[in-house]
Amino acid sequence: MDILEKLNPQQREAVTTPPGPTLVLAGPGSGKTRVLTHRIAYLVGHLGVAPRSILAVTFTNRAAREMKSRVDALLDGGLRGLTIGTFHSICARLLRREAHAASGSLPVTPEFVIFDDSDQQALVKQVLKELNLNDKQYTPGKLLNKISAAKNELIDPDAYAAATYLDEIVKRVYTRYQQLLAVNNAYDFDDLLGEVVRLFDRRPETLAKYQRLYEHLLVDEFQDTNTVQYTMLRQLAASHRNLYCVGDPDQSVYRWRGADYRNVRKFEQDYPDATVLLLEENYRSTQIILDAAMAVIDRHPGRTRKQLFTERQGGAQLHAQEAYNEQEEAQFVVDTIRELQKKRLYRPGDCAVMYRTNAQSRVVEEQFVRAGLPYRLVGAQRFYGRKEIKDLLAYLRLVHNPADSVSFMRIINTPPRGIGTKTLEQIVAAAERAGVSAAAMLRDLGLNGPQSAFAEQFTGKTGLALMTLGQRLAEWHDLKGEVSVVALLDLILNGVNYAEFVNDGSEEGEDRWANVLELRNVAAATPEAGLTEFLEQVALVADQDTLGEEGEAATLLTLHAAKGLEFPVVFMIGLDEGVLPHQRSFNDPESMHEERRLMYVGMTRAKDRLYLVRAFRRSQYGDSGVADASRFLQDIPAKLMVGNLERQQSRAEGYFKKATSWETDRNASHPNAPTTQFRSGQRVRHAQFGDGIVIASKFVSGEEEVDVAFEAMGLKRLVASLANLQLLKG
């Protein structure tokens, strides 16, 4: 079998290039895995390289298995001795093999264990306790993020710079954390990489052994390597220089994990004689989709440009849709999928809905459930199944129904209050003896303190924690009929310091907090609903969480999870400033560049049709307001798009129609909602801004807020009691 027969000219050149430093910049859908696997087969079958002399590294076990399978097929099973695996798995095997030599910062035996996230958290908590530091002020998650960042830059505890008091705390925790890892005969994931680099530095003879063993190094997803990984690759390739890297810096979206796309530039600097090749023929998308994606990524500074092309010339124009709010945004997605299905153009399983943050899935999931349209969620739990959401709903349910023992068991030590299994058994037993629920016992402790009949059974820190929680539960229970659900939720969040507990400063922590704020949005959307109605509404959605797990279903996933996937039809929602690009990127140019790359990744997942959807009004971060269109939409030439976003002649009139339609539905659903002074469609005059049209009006914290599209000044949000708006006739 001729392994070169089915390769295009660029792929063939990449596969057959002579040994030596090689960088293959592979555009999306250009056959990156094909080139890597054929390169391995070419080395073995055409250049006579022994399989045991080849080391191929990638980032996921799935990718490693796929590479092995493909090479095995190309070589008819001639793979004996070939090493293919993830960076971490290869390093773990090497460290076990060389444990006698790896007596660096972590002296371990070959039987070392690998600590996962929960193990690391527990170890840092132990350190904080030893150092007499408050784990609420210095949360384990935040400390581990800083320690991980240091390890990814090969900075050990002694070299950690302590420019601030927080840095000094990190340095102390880092030092003791490493000591305890050694005591436990353990590595964490970062150590698996860093200790190999240190081993090679300390033991030149060990490095030389592996340089002789692995004469050819191949790297998948090179743009996602960090400093440690790149350093290790350079060490191994120092003698033979046969380093073959395949990747695409335009698709580097894991900076928050330590990935550094600038390693591509470092490679070119470190190997000025390297062969640099481009893979530009795309086998996935239509040319129109590629042209639009290139228009976005071409605004990225300092990159090697790729001119993507495909035999699939033309194609459907991108559909750019502006909805009134996120509910209408989700409704557009559901209606469009139904229409495509009705016309027998595509099945729901051909469609994917992509978004920047997990919290955005909530509204989309609810619309799918209401429509009876099956879906599956990739890379995350369903919104109402996420831990932080279940935690807060448990608090609300317990406030609503103190006899709810399931909710009680969930919240009693969440956030942690030092209540272990033994104490919990004592609480349940004491309540059973008294013939009351555990929550009722807590309420009695909270209301009566030391005079409670249960006080003698719970003393010290545990007793104080139980009394404090009981007092708060009693207060919340007494207020549940007097305050709105969102106000009650705020009291709970503040009362238990849930923000500090759930948001450790990492990207995952910020996503968890965004989910909490999205639950707050749900509560704020129906201020007239009581706690009973709210919990019932949530339960009806949550009860159908298993819908569409099997069979023909649309896929819902984040843009990060979409990398490496493809779908005939893609909906990218939330294309607003502050969402994509995310607001935390506004003051950081590198983060903004990554947001642009994320947009590019999402667009290039689409094979046939791409829908770009945004909302005029969006509720996010606990507030609702007028949203600006994503700056990335402005980079796409108008000729490549259709839809109301480009076609709308009068934005103010269009917003008026949307607002009128939406508020008519809302008023019909909520007849007892407060009456506003201004209504959508009314013409008004402002002393400073001139004439305009009211887009929407609502009550926020007791004040009427009015959104007005002014003819000369654009969109403004005003407080009605202060704006002195004059109502015009006609």
JSON list of C-alpha atoms in Angstrom, two decimals, residues 119-208:
[
{"chain": "A", "resi": 119, "resn": "ASP", "atom": "CA", "xyz": [-5.98, 15.12, 46.88]},
{"chain": "A", "resi": 120, "resn": "GLN", "atom": "CA", "xyz": [-4.17, 18.39, 46.18]},
{"chain": "A", "resi": 121, "resn": "GLN", "atom": "CA", "xyz": [-6.95, 20.41, 47.80]},
{"chain": "A", "resi": 122, "resn": "ALA", "atom": "CA", "xyz": [-6.81, 18.23, 50.91]},
{"chain": "A", "resi": 123, "resn": "LEU", "atom": "CA", "xyz": [-3.04, 18.60, 51.12]},
{"chain": "A", "resi": 124, "resn": "VAL", "atom": "CA", "xyz": [-3.17, 22.39, 50.84]},
{"chain": "A", "resi": 125, "resn": "LYS", "atom": "CA", "xyz": [-5.85, 22.49, 53.55]},
{"chain": "A", "resi": 126, "resn": "GLN", "atom": "CA", "xyz": [-3.49, 20.51, 55.76]},
{"chain": "A", "resi": 127, "resn": "VAL", "atom": "CA", "xyz": [-0.73, 23.02, 55.02]},
{"chain": "A", "resi": 128, "resn": "LEU", "atom": "CA", "xyz": [-2.98, 25.97, 55.84]},
{"chain": "A", "resi": 129, "resn": "LYS", "atom": "CA", "xyz": [-3.91, 24.37, 59.13]},
{"chain": "A", "resi": 130, "resn": "GLU", "atom": "CA", "xyz": [-0.25, 23.78, 59.99]},
{"chain": "A", "resi": 131, "resn": "LEU", "atom": "CA", "xyz": [0.63, 27.38, 59.14]},
{"chain": "A", "resi": 132, "resn": "ASN", "atom": "CA", "xyz": [-2.40, 28.69, 61.04]},
{"chain": "A", "resi": 133, "resn": "LEU", "atom": "CA", "xyz": [-3.78, 30.40, 57.93]},
{"chain": "A", "resi": 134, "resn": "ASN", "atom": "CA", "xyz": [-7.47, 31.01, 57.22]},
{"chain": "A", "resi": 135, "resn": "ASP", "atom": "CA", "xyz": [-8.62, 28.79, 54.33]},
{"chain": "A", "resi": 136, "resn": "LYS", "atom": "CA", "xyz": [-11.42, 31.25, 53.56]},
{"chain": "A", "resi": 137, "resn": "GLN", "atom": "CA", "xyz": [-8.99, 34.12, 53.14]},
{"chain": "A", "resi": 138, "resn": "TYR", "atom": "CA", "xyz": [-6.45, 31.95, 51.32]},
{"chain": "A", "resi": 139, "resn": "THR", "atom": "CA", "xyz": [-8.57, 29.43, 49.46]},
{"chain": "A", "resi": 140, "resn": "PRO", "atom": "CA", "xyz": [-6.85, 26.18, 48.44]},
{"chain": "A", "resi": 141, "resn": "GLY", "atom": "CA", "xyz": [-7.98, 26.57, 44.83]},
{"chain": "A", "resi": 142, "resn": "LYS", "atom": "CA", "xyz": [-6.39, 30.00, 44.41]},
{"chain": "A", "resi": 143, "resn": "LEU", "atom": "CA", "xyz": [-3.17, 28.86, 46.05]},
{"chain": "A", "resi": 144, "resn": "LEU", "atom": "CA", "xyz": [-2.99, 25.75, 43.86]},
{"chain": "A", "resi": 145, "resn": "ASN", "atom": "CA", "xyz": [-3.52, 27.87, 40.75]},
{"chain": "A", "resi": 146, "resn": "LYS", "atom": "CA", "xyz": [-0.50, 29.99, 41.67]},
{"chain": "A", "resi": 147, "resn": "ILE", "atom": "CA", "xyz": [1.58, 26.94, 42.53]},
{"chain": "A", "resi": 148, "resn": "SER", "atom": "CA", "xyz": [0.64, 25.29, 39.24]},
{"chain": "A", "resi": 149, "resn": "ALA", "atom": "CA", "xyz": [1.53, 28.43, 37.30]},
{"chain": "A", "resi": 150, "resn": "ALA", "atom": "CA", "xyz": [4.94, 28.46, 38.98]},
{"chain": "A", "resi": 151, "resn": "LYS", "atom": "CA", "xyz": [5.54, 24.78, 38.22]},
{"chain": "A", "resi": 152, "resn": "ASN", "atom": "CA", "xyz": [4.58, 25.33, 34.58]},
{"chain": "A", "resi": 153, "resn": "GLU", "atom": "CA", "xyz": [7.36, 27.92, 34.41]},
{"chain": "A", "resi": 154, "resn": "LEU", "atom": "CA", "xyz": [9.82, 25.61, 36.22]},
{"chain": "A", "resi": 155, "resn": "ILE", "atom": "CA", "xyz": [9.91, 27.86, 39.30]},
{"chain": "A", "resi": 156, "resn": "ASP", "atom": "CA", "xyz": [10.54, 25.87, 42.46]},
{"chain": "A", "resi": 157, "resn": "PRO", "atom": "CA", "xyz": [9.65, 27.11, 45.98]},
{"chain": "A", "resi": 158, "resn": "ASP", "atom": "CA", "xyz": [13.12, 28.51, 46.68]},
{"chain": "A", "resi": 159, "resn": "ALA", "atom": "CA", "xyz": [13.04, 30.60, 43.50]},
{"chain": "A", "resi": 160, "resn": "TYR", "atom": "CA", "xyz": [9.46, 31.80, 43.94]},
{"chain": "A", "resi": 161, "resn": "ALA", "atom": "CA", "xyz": [9.53, 35.62, 43.99]},
{"chain": "A", "resi": 162, "resn": "ALA", "atom": "CA", "xyz": [7.65, 37.12, 46.94]},
{"chain": "A", "resi": 163, "resn": "ALA", "atom": "CA", "xyz": [6.94, 40.70, 45.85]},
{"chain": "A", "resi": 164, "resn": "THR", "atom": "CA", "xyz": [3.72, 40.98, 47.90]},
{"chain": "A", "resi": 165, "resn": "TYR", "atom": "CA", "xyz": [2.38, 39.59, 51.14]},
{"chain": "A", "resi": 166, "resn": "LEU", "atom": "CA", "xyz": [0.17, 37.19, 49.16]},
{"chain": "A", "resi": 167, "resn": "ASP", "atom": "CA", "xyz": [3.26, 35.99, 47.27]},
{"chain": "A", "resi": 168, "resn": "GLU", "atom": "CA", "xyz": [4.94, 35.33, 50.61]},
{"chain": "A", "resi": 169, "resn": "ILE", "atom": "CA", "xyz": [1.96, 33.22, 51.69]},
{"chain": "A", "resi": 170, "resn": "VAL", "atom": "CA", "xyz": [2.08, 31.30, 48.40]},
{"chain": "A", "resi": 171, "resn": "LYS", "atom": "CA", "xyz": [5.81, 30.70, 48.84]},
{"chain": "A", "resi": 172, "resn": "ARG", "atom": "CA", "xyz": [5.32, 29.30, 52.35]},
{"chain": "A", "resi": 173, "resn": "VAL", "atom": "CA", "xyz": [2.41, 27.09, 51.28]},
{"chain": "A", "resi": 174, "resn": "TYR", "atom": "CA", "xyz": [4.26, 25.95, 48.15]},
{"chain": "A", "resi": 175, "resn": "THR", "atom": "CA", "xyz": [7.34, 24.98, 50.19]},
{"chain": "A", "resi": 176, "resn": "ARG", "atom": "CA", "xyz": [5.41, 22.93, 52.73]},
{"chain": "A", "resi": 177, "resn": "TYR", "atom": "CA", "xyz": [3.13, 21.46, 50.03]},
{"chain": "A", "resi": 178, "resn": "GLN", "atom": "CA", "xyz": [6.16, 20.02, 48.22]},
{"chain": "A", "resi": 179, "resn": "GLN", "atom": "CA", "xyz": [7.51, 18.64, 51.47]},
{"chain": "A", "resi": 180, "resn": "LEU", "atom": "CA", "xyz": [4.23, 16.86, 52.17]},
{"chain": "A", "resi": 181, "resn": "LEU", "atom": "CA", "xyz": [4.11, 15.46, 48.64]},
{"chain": "A", "resi": 182, "resn": "ALA", "atom": "CA", "xyz": [7.49, 13.83, 49.33]},
{"chain": "A", "resi": 183, "resn": "VAL", "atom": "CA", "xyz": [6.25, 12.50, 52.69]},
{"chain": "A", "resi": 184, "resn": "ASN", "atom": "CA", "xyz": [3.28, 10.94, 50.87]},
{"chain": "A", "resi": 185, "resn": "ASN", "atom": "CA", "xyz": [5.54, 9.49, 48.13]},
{"chain": "A", "resi": 186, "resn": "ALA", "atom": "CA", "xyz": [3.43, 11.43, 45.64]},
{"chain": "A", "resi": 187, "resn": "TYR", "atom": "CA", "xyz": [3.58, 13.65, 42.59]},
{"chain": "A", "resi": 188, "resn": "ASP", "atom": "CA", "xyz": [0.89, 16.01, 41.37]},
{"chain": "A", "resi": 189, "resn": "PHE", "atom": "CA", "xyz": [0.23, 16.33, 37.64]},
{"chain": "A", "resi": 190, "resn": "ASP", "atom": "CA", "xyz": [2.55, 19.31, 37.20]},
{"chain": "A", "resi": 191, "resn": "ASP", "atom": "CA", "xyz": [5.39, 17.48, 38.95]},
{"chain": "A", "resi": 192, "resn": "LEU", "atom": "CA", "xyz": [5.22, 14.62, 36.46]},
{"chain": "A", "resi": 193, "resn": "LEU", "atom": "CA", "xyz": [6.52, 17.03, 33.81]},
{"chain": "A", "resi": 194, "resn": "GLY", "atom": "CA", "xyz": [8.76, 19.28, 35.89]},
{"chain": "A", "resi": 195, "resn": "GLU", "atom": "CA", "xyz": [10.59, 16.44, 37.62]},
{"chain": "A", "resi": 196, "resn": "VAL", "atom": "CA", "xyz": [11.53, 14.92, 34.26]},
{"chain": "A", "resi": 197, "resn": "VAL", "atom": "CA", "xyz": [13.07, 18.22, 33.16]},
{"chain": "A", "resi": 198, "resn": "ARG", "atom": "CA", "xyz": [14.96, 18.49, 36.46]},
{"chain": "A", "resi": 199, "resn": "LEU", "atom": "CA", "xyz": [16.08, 14.87, 36.17]},
{"chain": "A", "resi": 200, "resn": "PHE", "atom": "CA", "xyz": [17.51, 15.53, 32.72]},
{"chain": "A", "resi": 201, "resn": "ASP", "atom": "CA", "xyz": [19.28, 18.65, 34.02]},
{"chain": "A", "resi": 202, "resn": "ARG", "atom": "CA", "xyz": [20.82, 16.83, 36.99]},
{"chain": "A", "resi": 203, "resn": "ARG", "atom": "CA", "xyz": [21.68, 13.57, 35.25]},
{"chain": "A", "resi": 204, "resn": "PRO", "atom": "CA", "xyz": [23.23, 14.18, 31.80]},
{"chain": "A", "resi": 205, "resn": "GLU", "atom": "CA", "xyz": [23.81, 10.44, 31.45]},
{"chain": "A", "resi": 206, "resn": "THR", "atom": "CA", "xyz": [20.06, 9.79, 31.91]},
{"chain": "A", "resi": 207, "resn": "LEU", "atom": "CA", "xyz": [19.21, 12.44, 29.33]},
{"chain": "A", "resi": 208, "resn": "ALA", "atom": "CA", "xyz": [21.75, 10.94, 26.90]}
]
